[in-house]
Amino acid sequence: MSKRLVVYVISDSIGETAEQVIKAAISQFDCSNCEIRRFPYISEEEQIKEIFQEAIHEKNCMIIFTMVIPSLRKMLTETAKKHQIHVVDIMSPILESLQDILKEEPKNEPGLIRKLDEKYFKKVEAIEFAVKYDDGKDPRGLKKADIVLIGVSRTSKTPLSMYLAHKNIKVANVPLVPEVPVPEELFEISPKKIIGLTTNPIKLNEIRQERLKALGLRNEANYASMERILEELDYAEGLMKKIGCPIIDVSTKAVEESANIILEIMKQNGNWKL
């Protein structure tokens, strides 16, 4: 029968990393009588003292911890040695090696990985939003969006939506077609949240001609005729002026350049912060 062992996992974050490490180590032994007690979000010396008040009564125990605040790491190590309790500091050797290689001081701020995870999931959410509310699929998304892009076909609405989504911005876009009424929601949101996209008719004609070729269609289609393009652009310009939104000419701009202009407009309007 194996000895009873109690492992105290202490962390200033969730403590999952330390717990997985100790579980991996324990698996190398025939330790069937082992208990892991996890103490997450420890940030004060009093909390550590309370844990030791419990630990000192265990016959066989050890402490494994992931803490980034130097004073708490020091206290944990010294208190464990004082009570002759085995202690393992997971973070210190890694932090010291990184500090030596990178030649900079660590931030020593608990929970930074959670902030990184939150940022990642916000980006995923924004990308899913852009896909869901692309090309006017669901007008309900207009009120939920951080920004709404409007413009005729082939004015980079979708590429811009995806580019901005990677900056955690929720973007919906609406195609403007003279024969199709725009959703009422477009007039129910602030013009400051709407960006109109326009382009040079000659440039748009070239783009649409290439689009037709890619689809295996004839160039004579009304979609790419100059008369139709001028009609669409005229309609779009009138609608944008009616709404009172900023208008960006994307004729000679890369997606990144247009996106930066949109971000600047959003910052000026208080719709986005770095």
PDB file of C-alpha atoms in Angstrom:
ATOM      1  CA  MET A   1       0.000   0.000   0.000  1.00  0.00           C
ATOM      2  CA  SER A   2       1.462   3.375  -1.024  1.00  0.00           C
ATOM      3  CA  LYS A   3       1.919   6.242   1.394  1.00  0.00           C
ATOM      4  CA  ARG A   4      -0.778   8.863   1.563  1.00  0.00           C
ATOM      5  CA  LEU A   5       0.346  12.078  -0.099  1.00  0.00           C
ATOM      6  CA  VAL A   6      -1.374  15.453  -0.160  1.00  0.00           C
ATOM      7  CA  VAL A   7      -0.243  17.908  -2.818  1.00  0.00           C
ATOM      8  CA  TYR A   8      -1.144  21.570  -2.408  1.00  0.00           C
ATOM      9  CA  VAL A   9      -1.359  23.375  -5.732  1.00  0.00           C
ATOM     10  CA  ILE A  10      -1.192  27.138  -5.211  1.00  0.00           C
ATOM     11  CA  SER A  11      -1.564  29.697  -7.978  1.00  0.00           C
ATOM     12  CA  ASP A  12      -2.270  33.381  -8.512  1.00  0.00           C
ATOM     13  CA  SER A  13      -4.302  32.299 -11.538  1.00  0.00           C
ATOM     14  CA  ILE A  14      -6.451  29.223 -12.162  1.00  0.00           C
ATOM     15  CA  GLY A  15      -3.753  26.748 -11.143  1.00  0.00           C
ATOM     16  CA  GLU A  16      -4.474  24.357 -13.986  1.00  0.00           C
ATOM     17  CA  THR A  17      -0.885  24.404 -15.261  1.00  0.00           C
ATOM     18  CA  ALA A  18       0.600  23.398 -11.919  1.00  0.00           C
ATOM     19  CA  GLU A  19      -2.036  20.709 -11.422  1.00  0.00           C
ATOM     20  CA  GLN A  20      -1.322  19.160 -14.822  1.00  0.00           C
ATOM     21  CA  VAL A  21       2.410  19.155 -14.067  1.00  0.00           C
ATOM     22  CA  ILE A  22       1.992  17.365 -10.750  1.00  0.00           C
ATOM     23  CA  LYS A  23      -0.456  14.861 -12.255  1.00  0.00           C
ATOM     24  CA  ALA A  24       2.069  14.039 -14.985  1.00  0.00           C
ATOM     25  CA  ALA A  25       4.784  13.553 -12.365  1.00  0.00           C
ATOM     26  CA  ILE A  26       2.600  11.432 -10.065  1.00  0.00           C
ATOM     27  CA  SER A  27       1.706   9.139 -12.971  1.00  0.00           C
ATOM     28  CA  GLN A  28       5.339   7.972 -12.915  1.00  0.00           C
ATOM     29  CA  PHE A  29       4.819   6.450  -9.464  1.00  0.00           C
ATOM     30  CA  ASP A  30       2.521   3.842  -7.929  1.00  0.00           C
ATOM     31  CA  CYS A  31       0.797   6.480  -5.870  1.00  0.00           C
ATOM     32  CA  SER A  32      -2.832   5.426  -5.553  1.00  0.00           C
ATOM     33  CA  ASN A  33      -3.364   7.280  -2.282  1.00  0.00           C
ATOM     34  CA  CYS A  34      -2.667  10.796  -3.503  1.00  0.00           C
ATOM     35  CA  GLU A  35      -4.873  13.840  -3.074  1.00  0.00           C
ATOM     36  CA  ILE A  36      -4.449  17.108  -4.956  1.00  0.00           C
ATOM     37  CA  ARG A  37      -5.870  20.252  -3.389  1.00  0.00           C
ATOM     38  CA  ARG A  38      -5.923  23.254  -5.669  1.00  0.00           C
ATOM     39  CA  PHE A  39      -5.985  26.848  -4.350  1.00  0.00           C
ATOM     40  CA  PRO A  40      -6.519  29.300  -7.246  1.00  0.00           C
ATOM     41  CA  TYR A  41      -6.338  33.099  -7.309  1.00  0.00           C
ATOM     42  CA  ILE A  42      -4.046  33.423  -4.298  1.00  0.00           C
ATOM     43  CA  SER A  43      -2.804  37.007  -4.141  1.00  0.00           C
ATOM     44  CA  GLU A  44      -2.259  37.816  -0.455  1.00  0.00           C
ATOM     45  CA  GLU A  45       0.069  36.588   2.272  1.00  0.00           C
ATOM     46  CA  GLU A  46      -2.862  35.899   4.612  1.00  0.00           C
ATOM     47  CA  GLN A  47      -4.265  33.403   2.123  1.00  0.00           C
ATOM     48  CA  ILE A  48      -0.930  31.605   2.017  1.00  0.00           C
ATOM     49  CA  LYS A  49      -0.744  31.493   5.819  1.00  0.00           C
ATOM     50  CA  GLU A  50      -4.166  29.851   5.961  1.00  0.00           C
ATOM     51  CA  ILE A  51      -3.049  27.150   3.531  1.00  0.00           C
ATOM     52  CA  PHE A  52       0.023  26.420   5.649  1.00  0.00           C
ATOM     53  CA  GLN A  53      -2.116  26.168   8.776  1.00  0.00           C
ATOM     54  CA  GLU A  54      -3.758  23.205   7.087  1.00  0.00           C
ATOM     55  CA  ALA A  55      -0.668  21.740   5.441  1.00  0.00           C
ATOM     56  CA  ILE A  56       1.441  21.489   8.604  1.00  0.00           C
ATOM     57  CA  HIS A  57      -0.975  18.894   9.991  1.00  0.00           C
ATOM     58  CA  GLU A  58      -0.437  16.533   7.065  1.00  0.00           C
ATOM     59  CA  LYS A  59       2.150  13.813   7.597  1.00  0.00           C
ATOM     60  CA  ASN A  60       3.226  13.611   3.965  1.00  0.00           C
ATOM     61  CA  CYS A  61       2.616  16.638   1.813  1.00  0.00           C
ATOM     62  CA  MET A  62       4.244  18.883  -0.712  1.00  0.00           C
ATOM     63  CA  ILE A  63       3.489  22.272  -2.208  1.00  0.00           C
ATOM     64  CA  ILE A  64       3.717  23.084  -5.878  1.00  0.00           C
ATOM     65  CA  PHE A  65       3.013  26.612  -7.002  1.00  0.00           C
ATOM     66  CA  THR A  66       2.845  28.992  -9.954  1.00  0.00           C
ATOM     67  CA  MET A  67       3.134  32.572  -8.728  1.00  0.00           C
ATOM     68  CA  VAL A  68       4.556  35.558 -10.578  1.00  0.00           C
ATOM     69  CA  ILE A  69       4.779  38.074  -7.723  1.00  0.00           C
ATOM     70  CA  PRO A  70       8.326  37.734  -6.292  1.00  0.00           C
ATOM     71  CA  SER A  71       7.385  38.539  -2.679  1.00  0.00           C
ATOM     72  CA  LEU A  72       4.738  35.803  -2.604  1.00  0.00           C
ATOM     73  CA  ARG A  73       7.086  33.278  -4.218  1.00  0.00           C
ATOM     74  CA  LYS A  74       9.704  34.080  -1.602  1.00  0.00           C
ATOM     75  CA  MET A  75       7.232  33.792   1.268  1.00  0.00           C
ATOM     76  CA  LEU A  76       5.929  30.456   0.011  1.00  0.00           C
ATOM     77  CA  THR A  77       9.406  29.000  -0.348  1.00  0.00           C
ATOM     78  CA  GLU A  78      10.682  30.249   3.012  1.00  0.00           C
ATOM     79  CA  THR A  79       7.567  29.185   4.928  1.00  0.00           C
ATOM     80  CA  ALA A  80       7.680  25.714   3.383  1.00  0.00           C
ATOM     81  CA  LYS A  81      11.329  25.286   4.360  1.00  0.00           C
ATOM     82  CA  LYS A  82      10.556  26.516   7.862  1.00  0.00           C
ATOM     83  CA  HIS A  83       7.981  23.754   8.287  1.00  0.00           C
ATOM     84  CA  GLN A  84      10.118  21.205   6.416  1.00  0.00           C
ATOM     85  CA  ILE A  85       7.560  20.832   3.654  1.00  0.00           C
ATOM     86  CA  HIS A  86       8.746  19.947   0.161  1.00  0.00           C
ATOM     87  CA  VAL A  87       8.087  22.855  -2.176  1.00  0.00           C
ATOM     88  CA  VAL A  88       8.390  23.222  -5.954  1.00  0.00           C
ATOM     89  CA  ASP A  89       8.397  26.635  -7.631  1.00  0.00           C
ATOM     90  CA  ILE A  90       7.476  26.029 -11.266  1.00  0.00           C
ATOM     91  CA  MET A  91       7.621  29.600 -12.540  1.00  0.00           C
ATOM     92  CA  SER A  92      10.906  30.958 -11.152  1.00  0.00           C
ATOM     93  CA  PRO A  93      13.361  28.934 -13.295  1.00  0.00           C
ATOM     94  CA  ILE A  94      11.358  29.723 -16.441  1.00  0.00           C
ATOM     95  CA  LEU A  95      11.053  33.426 -15.637  1.00  0.00           C
ATOM     96  CA  GLU A  96      14.765  33.663 -14.834  1.00  0.00           C
ATOM     97  CA  SER A  97      15.767  31.950 -18.094  1.00  0.00           C
ATOM     98  CA  LEU A  98      13.473  34.180 -20.151  1.00  0.00           C
ATOM     99  CA  GLN A  99      14.759  37.258 -18.358  1.00  0.00           C
ATOM    100  CA  ASP A 100      18.334  36.229 -19.128  1.00  0.00           C
ATOM    101  CA  ILE A 101      17.593  35.568 -22.818  1.00  0.00           C
ATOM    102  CA  LEU A 102      15.287  38.525 -23.487  1.00  0.00           C
ATOM    103  CA  LYS A 103      17.242  40.976 -21.327  1.00  0.00           C
ATOM    104  CA  GLU A 104      14.104  42.459 -19.806  1.00  0.00           C
ATOM    105  CA  GLU A 105      12.212  42.289 -16.545  1.00  0.00           C
ATOM    106  CA  PRO A 106       9.039  40.181 -16.322  1.00  0.00           C
ATOM    107  CA  LYS A 107       5.772  42.055 -15.765  1.00  0.00           C
ATOM    108  CA  ASN A 108       5.064  40.073 -12.581  1.00  0.00           C
ATOM    109  CA  GLU A 109       1.348  40.565 -13.184  1.00  0.00           C
ATOM    110  CA  PRO A 110      -0.994  37.659 -12.369  1.00  0.00           C
ATOM    111  CA  GLY A 111      -3.641  36.554 -14.851  1.00  0.00           C
ATOM    112  CA  LEU A 112      -2.025  37.847 -18.050  1.00  0.00           C
ATOM    113  CA  ILE A 113      -2.636  34.548 -19.832  1.00  0.00           C
ATOM    114  CA  ARG A 114      -6.351  34.891 -19.096  1.00  0.00           C
ATOM    115  CA  LYS A 115      -6.290  38.313 -20.733  1.00  0.00           C
ATOM    116  CA  LEU A 116      -4.601  36.816 -23.796  1.00  0.00           C
ATOM    117  CA  ASP A 117      -7.228  34.072 -23.931  1.00  0.00           C
ATOM    118  CA  GLU A 118     -10.013  36.644 -23.643  1.00  0.00           C
ATOM    119  CA  LYS A 119      -8.514  38.642 -26.500  1.00  0.00           C
ATOM    120  CA  TYR A 120      -8.300  35.514 -28.644  1.00  0.00           C
ATOM    121  CA  PHE A 121     -11.923  34.552 -28.028  1.00  0.00           C
ATOM    122  CA  LYS A 122     -13.070  38.106 -28.760  1.00  0.00           C
ATOM    123  CA  LYS A 123     -11.311  37.853 -32.104  1.00  0.00           C
ATOM    124  CA  VAL A 124     -12.996  34.531 -32.865  1.00  0.00           C
ATOM    125  CA  GLU A 125     -16.345  36.036 -31.889  1.00  0.00           C
ATOM    126  CA  ALA A 126     -15.759  39.028 -34.179  1.00  0.00           C
ATOM    127  CA  ILE A 127     -14.830  36.770 -37.106  1.00  0.00           C
ATOM    128  CA  GLU A 128     -17.944  34.644 -36.596  1.00  0.00           C
ATOM    129  CA  PHE A 129     -19.978  37.859 -36.428  1.00  0.00           C
ATOM    130  CA  ALA A 130     -18.528  39.097 -39.734  1.00  0.00           C
ATOM    131  CA  VAL A 131     -19.409  35.815 -41.444  1.00  0.00           C
ATOM    132  CA  LYS A 132     -22.924  35.722 -39.998  1.00  0.00           C
ATOM    133  CA  TYR A 133     -23.771  39.293 -40.952  1.00  0.00           C
ATOM    134  CA  ASP A 134     -21.914  39.475 -44.262  1.00  0.00           C
ATOM    135  CA  ASP A 135     -23.661  40.798 -47.377  1.00  0.00           C
ATOM    136  CA  GLY A 136     -26.818  41.857 -45.529  1.00  0.00           C
ATOM    137  CA  LYS A 137     -27.712  38.268 -44.563  1.00  0.00           C
ATOM    138  CA  ASP A 138     -29.466  39.289 -41.367  1.00  0.00           C
ATOM    139  CA  PRO A 139     -30.363  42.966 -40.731  1.00  0.00           C
ATOM    140  CA  ARG A 140     -30.659  42.267 -37.001  1.00  0.00           C
ATOM    141  CA  GLY A 141     -26.877  42.306 -36.885  1.00  0.00           C
ATOM    142  CA  LEU A 142     -26.722  45.998 -37.783  1.00  0.00           C
ATOM    143  CA  LYS A 143     -27.676  47.115 -34.279  1.00  0.00           C
ATOM    144  CA  LYS A 144     -25.219  44.661 -32.708  1.00  0.00           C
ATOM    145  CA  ALA A 145     -22.283  45.699 -34.894  1.00  0.00           C
ATOM    146  CA  ASP A 146     -19.471  48.037 -33.876  1.00  0.00           C
ATOM    147  CA  ILE A 147     -19.380  49.308 -37.437  1.00  0.00           C
ATOM    148  CA  VAL A 148     -21.526  48.818 -40.560  1.00  0.00           C
ATOM    149  CA  LEU A 149     -20.064  48.988 -44.063  1.00  0.00           C
ATOM    150  CA  ILE A 150     -22.304  49.881 -47.009  1.00  0.00           C
ATOM    151  CA  GLY A 151     -21.508  50.036 -50.706  1.00  0.00           C
ATOM    152  CA  VAL A 152     -22.235  48.575 -54.123  1.00  0.00           C
ATOM    153  CA  SER A 153     -20.928  45.163 -55.126  1.00  0.00           C
ATOM    154  CA  ARG A 154     -17.111  44.779 -55.323  1.00  0.00           C
ATOM    155  CA  THR A 155     -16.166  47.686 -53.063  1.00  0.00           C
ATOM    156  CA  SER A 156     -14.226  45.462 -50.609  1.00  0.00           C
ATOM    157  CA  LYS A 157     -16.991  45.196 -47.998  1.00  0.00           C
ATOM    158  CA  THR A 158     -16.296  41.557 -47.126  1.00  0.00           C
ATOM    159  CA  PRO A 159     -12.456  41.767 -47.104  1.00  0.00           C
ATOM    160  CA  LEU A 160     -12.666  44.861 -44.910  1.00  0.00           C
ATOM    161  CA  SER A 161     -15.139  43.160 -42.584  1.00  0.00           C
ATOM    162  CA  MET A 162     -12.774  40.227 -42.084  1.00  0.00           C
ATOM    163  CA  TYR A 163      -9.703  42.452 -41.686  1.00  0.00           C
ATOM    164  CA  LEU A 164     -11.430  44.505 -38.990  1.00  0.00           C
ATOM    165  CA  ALA A 165     -12.745  41.336 -37.335  1.00  0.00           C
ATOM    166  CA  HIS A 166      -9.137  40.301 -36.734  1.00  0.00           C
ATOM    167  CA  LYS A 167      -8.844  43.469 -34.667  1.00  0.00           C
ATOM    168  CA  ASN A 168     -11.762  42.296 -32.498  1.00  0.00           C
ATOM    169  CA  ILE A 169     -14.253  44.618 -34.209  1.00  0.00           C
ATOM    170  CA  LYS A 170     -17.728  43.320 -34.993  1.00  0.00           C
ATOM    171  CA  VAL A 171     -18.588  44.352 -38.541  1.00  0.00           C
ATOM    172  CA  ALA A 172     -21.766  43.923 -40.569  1.00  0.00           C
ATOM    173  CA  ASN A 173     -22.031  44.951 -44.189  1.00  0.00           C
ATOM    174  CA  VAL A 174     -24.917  45.755 -46.500  1.00  0.00           C
ATOM    175  CA  PRO A 175     -24.814  45.688 -50.319  1.00  0.00           C
ATOM    176  CA  LEU A 176     -26.485  48.639 -52.017  1.00  0.00           C
ATOM    177  CA  VAL A 177     -28.619  47.742 -55.021  1.00  0.00           C
ATOM    178  CA  PRO A 178     -31.076  50.266 -56.531  1.00  0.00           C
ATOM    179  CA  GLU A 179     -33.859  47.675 -56.867  1.00  0.00           C
ATOM    180  CA  VAL A 180     -33.485  46.315 -53.317  1.00  0.00           C
ATOM    181  CA  PRO A 181     -34.667  48.444 -50.369  1.00  0.00           C
ATOM    182  CA  VAL A 182     -32.088  48.746 -47.599  1.00  0.00           C
ATOM    183  CA  PRO A 183     -33.106  47.381 -44.194  1.00  0.00           C
ATOM    184  CA  GLU A 184     -34.914  49.797 -41.894  1.00  0.00           C
ATOM    185  CA  GLU A 185     -32.310  49.068 -39.211  1.00  0.00           C
ATOM    186  CA  LEU A 186     -29.809  51.081 -41.238  1.00  0.00           C
ATOM    187  CA  PHE A 187     -31.725  54.249 -40.380  1.00  0.00           C
ATOM    188  CA  GLU A 188     -32.127  53.262 -36.726  1.00  0.00           C
ATOM    189  CA  ILE A 189     -28.426  53.247 -35.839  1.00  0.00           C
ATOM    190  CA  SER A 190     -26.067  56.198 -35.485  1.00  0.00           C
ATOM    191  CA  PRO A 191     -24.518  57.466 -38.757  1.00  0.00           C
ATOM    192  CA  LYS A 192     -21.226  57.454 -36.833  1.00  0.00           C
ATOM    193  CA  LYS A 193     -21.358  53.635 -36.882  1.00  0.00           C
ATOM    194  CA  ILE A 194     -21.804  53.506 -40.658  1.00  0.00           C
ATOM    195  CA  ILE A 195     -19.062  53.776 -43.284  1.00  0.00           C
ATOM    196  CA  GLY A 196     -19.917  54.230 -46.947  1.00  0.00           C
ATOM    197  CA  LEU A 197     -17.578  52.669 -49.501  1.00  0.00           C
ATOM    198  CA  THR A 198     -17.368  54.019 -53.032  1.00  0.00           C
ATOM    199  CA  THR A 199     -14.990  53.630 -55.948  1.00  0.00           C
ATOM    200  CA  ASN A 200     -14.045  54.915 -59.383  1.00  0.00           C
ATOM    201  CA  PRO A 201     -16.505  53.621 -62.035  1.00  0.00           C
ATOM    202  CA  ILE A 202     -13.722  52.680 -64.462  1.00  0.00           C
ATOM    203  CA  LYS A 203     -11.912  50.724 -61.744  1.00  0.00           C
ATOM    204  CA  LEU A 204     -15.170  49.047 -60.725  1.00  0.00           C
ATOM    205  CA  ASN A 205     -15.876  48.122 -64.338  1.00  0.00           C
ATOM    206  CA  GLU A 206     -12.479  46.391 -64.568  1.00  0.00           C
ATOM    207  CA  ILE A 207     -13.060  44.505 -61.325  1.00  0.00           C
ATOM    208  CA  ARG A 208     -16.513  43.345 -62.370  1.00  0.00           C
ATOM    209  CA  GLN A 209     -15.268  42.270 -65.798  1.00  0.00           C
ATOM    210  CA  GLU A 210     -12.660  40.089 -64.076  1.00  0.00           C
ATOM    211  CA  ARG A 211     -15.332  38.742 -61.768  1.00  0.00           C
ATOM    212  CA  LEU A 212     -17.476  37.695 -64.727  1.00  0.00           C
ATOM    213  CA  LYS A 213     -14.491  35.971 -66.342  1.00  0.00           C
ATOM    214  CA  ALA A 214     -13.826  34.051 -63.139  1.00  0.00           C
ATOM    215  CA  LEU A 215     -17.451  32.904 -63.136  1.00  0.00           C
ATOM    216  CA  GLY A 216     -17.287  31.934 -66.809  1.00  0.00           C
ATOM    217  CA  LEU A 217     -19.905  34.529 -67.811  1.00  0.00           C
ATOM    218  CA  ARG A 218     -20.044  36.864 -70.795  1.00  0.00           C
ATOM    219  CA  ASN A 219     -18.642  40.387 -70.406  1.00  0.00           C
ATOM    220  CA  GLU A 220     -21.814  41.864 -71.848  1.00  0.00           C
ATOM    221  CA  ALA A 221     -23.759  41.128 -68.661  1.00  0.00           C
ATOM    222  CA  ASN A 222     -25.572  44.155 -67.237  1.00  0.00           C
ATOM    223  CA  TYR A 223     -23.651  43.689 -63.949  1.00  0.00           C
ATOM    224  CA  ALA A 224     -20.444  45.002 -65.550  1.00  0.00           C
ATOM    225  CA  SER A 225     -21.880  47.586 -67.941  1.00  0.00           C
ATOM    226  CA  MET A 226     -20.749  51.157 -67.365  1.00  0.00           C
ATOM    227  CA  GLU A 227     -24.340  52.380 -67.474  1.00  0.00           C
ATOM    228  CA  ARG A 228     -25.321  50.006 -64.673  1.00  0.00           C
ATOM    229  CA  ILE A 229     -22.247  50.852 -62.614  1.00  0.00           C
ATOM    230  CA  LEU A 230     -22.923  54.592 -62.834  1.00  0.00           C
ATOM    231  CA  GLU A 231     -26.537  53.984 -61.831  1.00  0.00           C
ATOM    232  CA  GLU A 232     -25.481  51.953 -58.776  1.00  0.00           C
ATOM    233  CA  LEU A 233     -22.810  54.425 -57.676  1.00  0.00           C
ATOM    234  CA  ASP A 234     -25.213  57.341 -58.054  1.00  0.00           C
ATOM    235  CA  TYR A 235     -27.841  55.528 -55.998  1.00  0.00           C
ATOM    236  CA  ALA A 236     -25.272  54.579 -53.323  1.00  0.00           C
ATOM    237  CA  GLU A 237     -23.908  58.120 -53.067  1.00  0.00           C
ATOM    238  CA  GLY A 238     -27.406  59.536 -52.622  1.00  0.00           C
ATOM    239  CA  LEU A 239     -28.200  57.037 -49.884  1.00  0.00           C
ATOM    240  CA  MET A 240     -24.922  57.678 -48.054  1.00  0.00           C
ATOM    241  CA  LYS A 241     -25.553  61.423 -48.101  1.00  0.00           C
ATOM    242  CA  LYS A 242     -29.078  60.833 -46.825  1.00  0.00           C
ATOM    243  CA  ILE A 243     -27.705  58.782 -43.927  1.00  0.00           C
ATOM    244  CA  GLY A 244     -24.938  61.306 -43.279  1.00  0.00           C
ATOM    245  CA  CYS A 245     -22.160  58.750 -42.860  1.00  0.00           C
ATOM    246  CA  PRO A 246     -18.447  59.126 -43.736  1.00  0.00           C
ATOM    247  CA  ILE A 247     -17.562  57.967 -47.256  1.00  0.00           C
ATOM    248  CA  ILE A 248     -14.275  56.336 -48.263  1.00  0.00           C
ATOM    249  CA  ASP A 249     -13.113  56.004 -51.865  1.00  0.00           C
ATOM    250  CA  VAL A 250     -11.447  52.579 -52.060  1.00  0.00           C
ATOM    251  CA  SER A 251     -10.441  52.894 -55.750  1.00  0.00           C
ATOM    252  CA  THR A 252      -6.682  52.965 -55.214  1.00  0.00           C
ATOM    253  CA  LYS A 253      -6.473  51.714 -51.641  1.00  0.00           C
ATOM    254  CA  ALA A 254      -5.367  48.342 -50.341  1.00  0.00           C
ATOM    255  CA  VAL A 255      -7.658  46.704 -47.786  1.00  0.00           C
ATOM    256  CA  GLU A 256      -5.216  47.525 -44.991  1.00  0.00           C
ATOM    257  CA  GLU A 257      -5.143  51.205 -45.969  1.00  0.00           C
ATOM    258  CA  SER A 258      -8.936  51.469 -46.091  1.00  0.00           C
ATOM    259  CA  ALA A 259      -9.176  49.634 -42.768  1.00  0.00           C
ATOM    260  CA  ASN A 260      -6.783  52.084 -41.117  1.00  0.00           C
ATOM    261  CA  ILE A 261      -8.937  54.993 -42.298  1.00  0.00           C
ATOM    262  CA  ILE A 262     -12.008  53.275 -40.833  1.00  0.00           C
ATOM    263  CA  LEU A 263     -10.197  52.699 -37.535  1.00  0.00           C
ATOM    264  CA  GLU A 264      -9.196  56.342 -37.402  1.00  0.00           C
ATOM    265  CA  ILE A 265     -12.806  57.415 -37.994  1.00  0.00           C
ATOM    266  CA  MET A 266     -13.964  55.013 -35.277  1.00  0.00           C
ATOM    267  CA  LYS A 267     -11.429  56.415 -32.812  1.00  0.00           C
ATOM    268  CA  GLN A 268     -12.488  59.974 -33.573  1.00  0.00           C
ATOM    269  CA  ASN A 269     -16.115  59.004 -32.980  1.00  0.00           C
ATOM    270  CA  GLY A 270     -15.282  57.131 -29.777  1.00  0.00           C
ATOM    271  CA  ASN A 271     -16.375  53.780 -31.229  1.00  0.00           C
ATOM    272  CA  TRP A 272     -13.043  52.004 -30.803  1.00  0.00           C
ATOM    273  CA  LYS A 273     -10.015  52.117 -28.546  1.00  0.00           C
ATOM    274  CA  LEU A 274      -6.598  50.579 -28.991  1.00  0.00           C
TER     275      LEU A 274
END
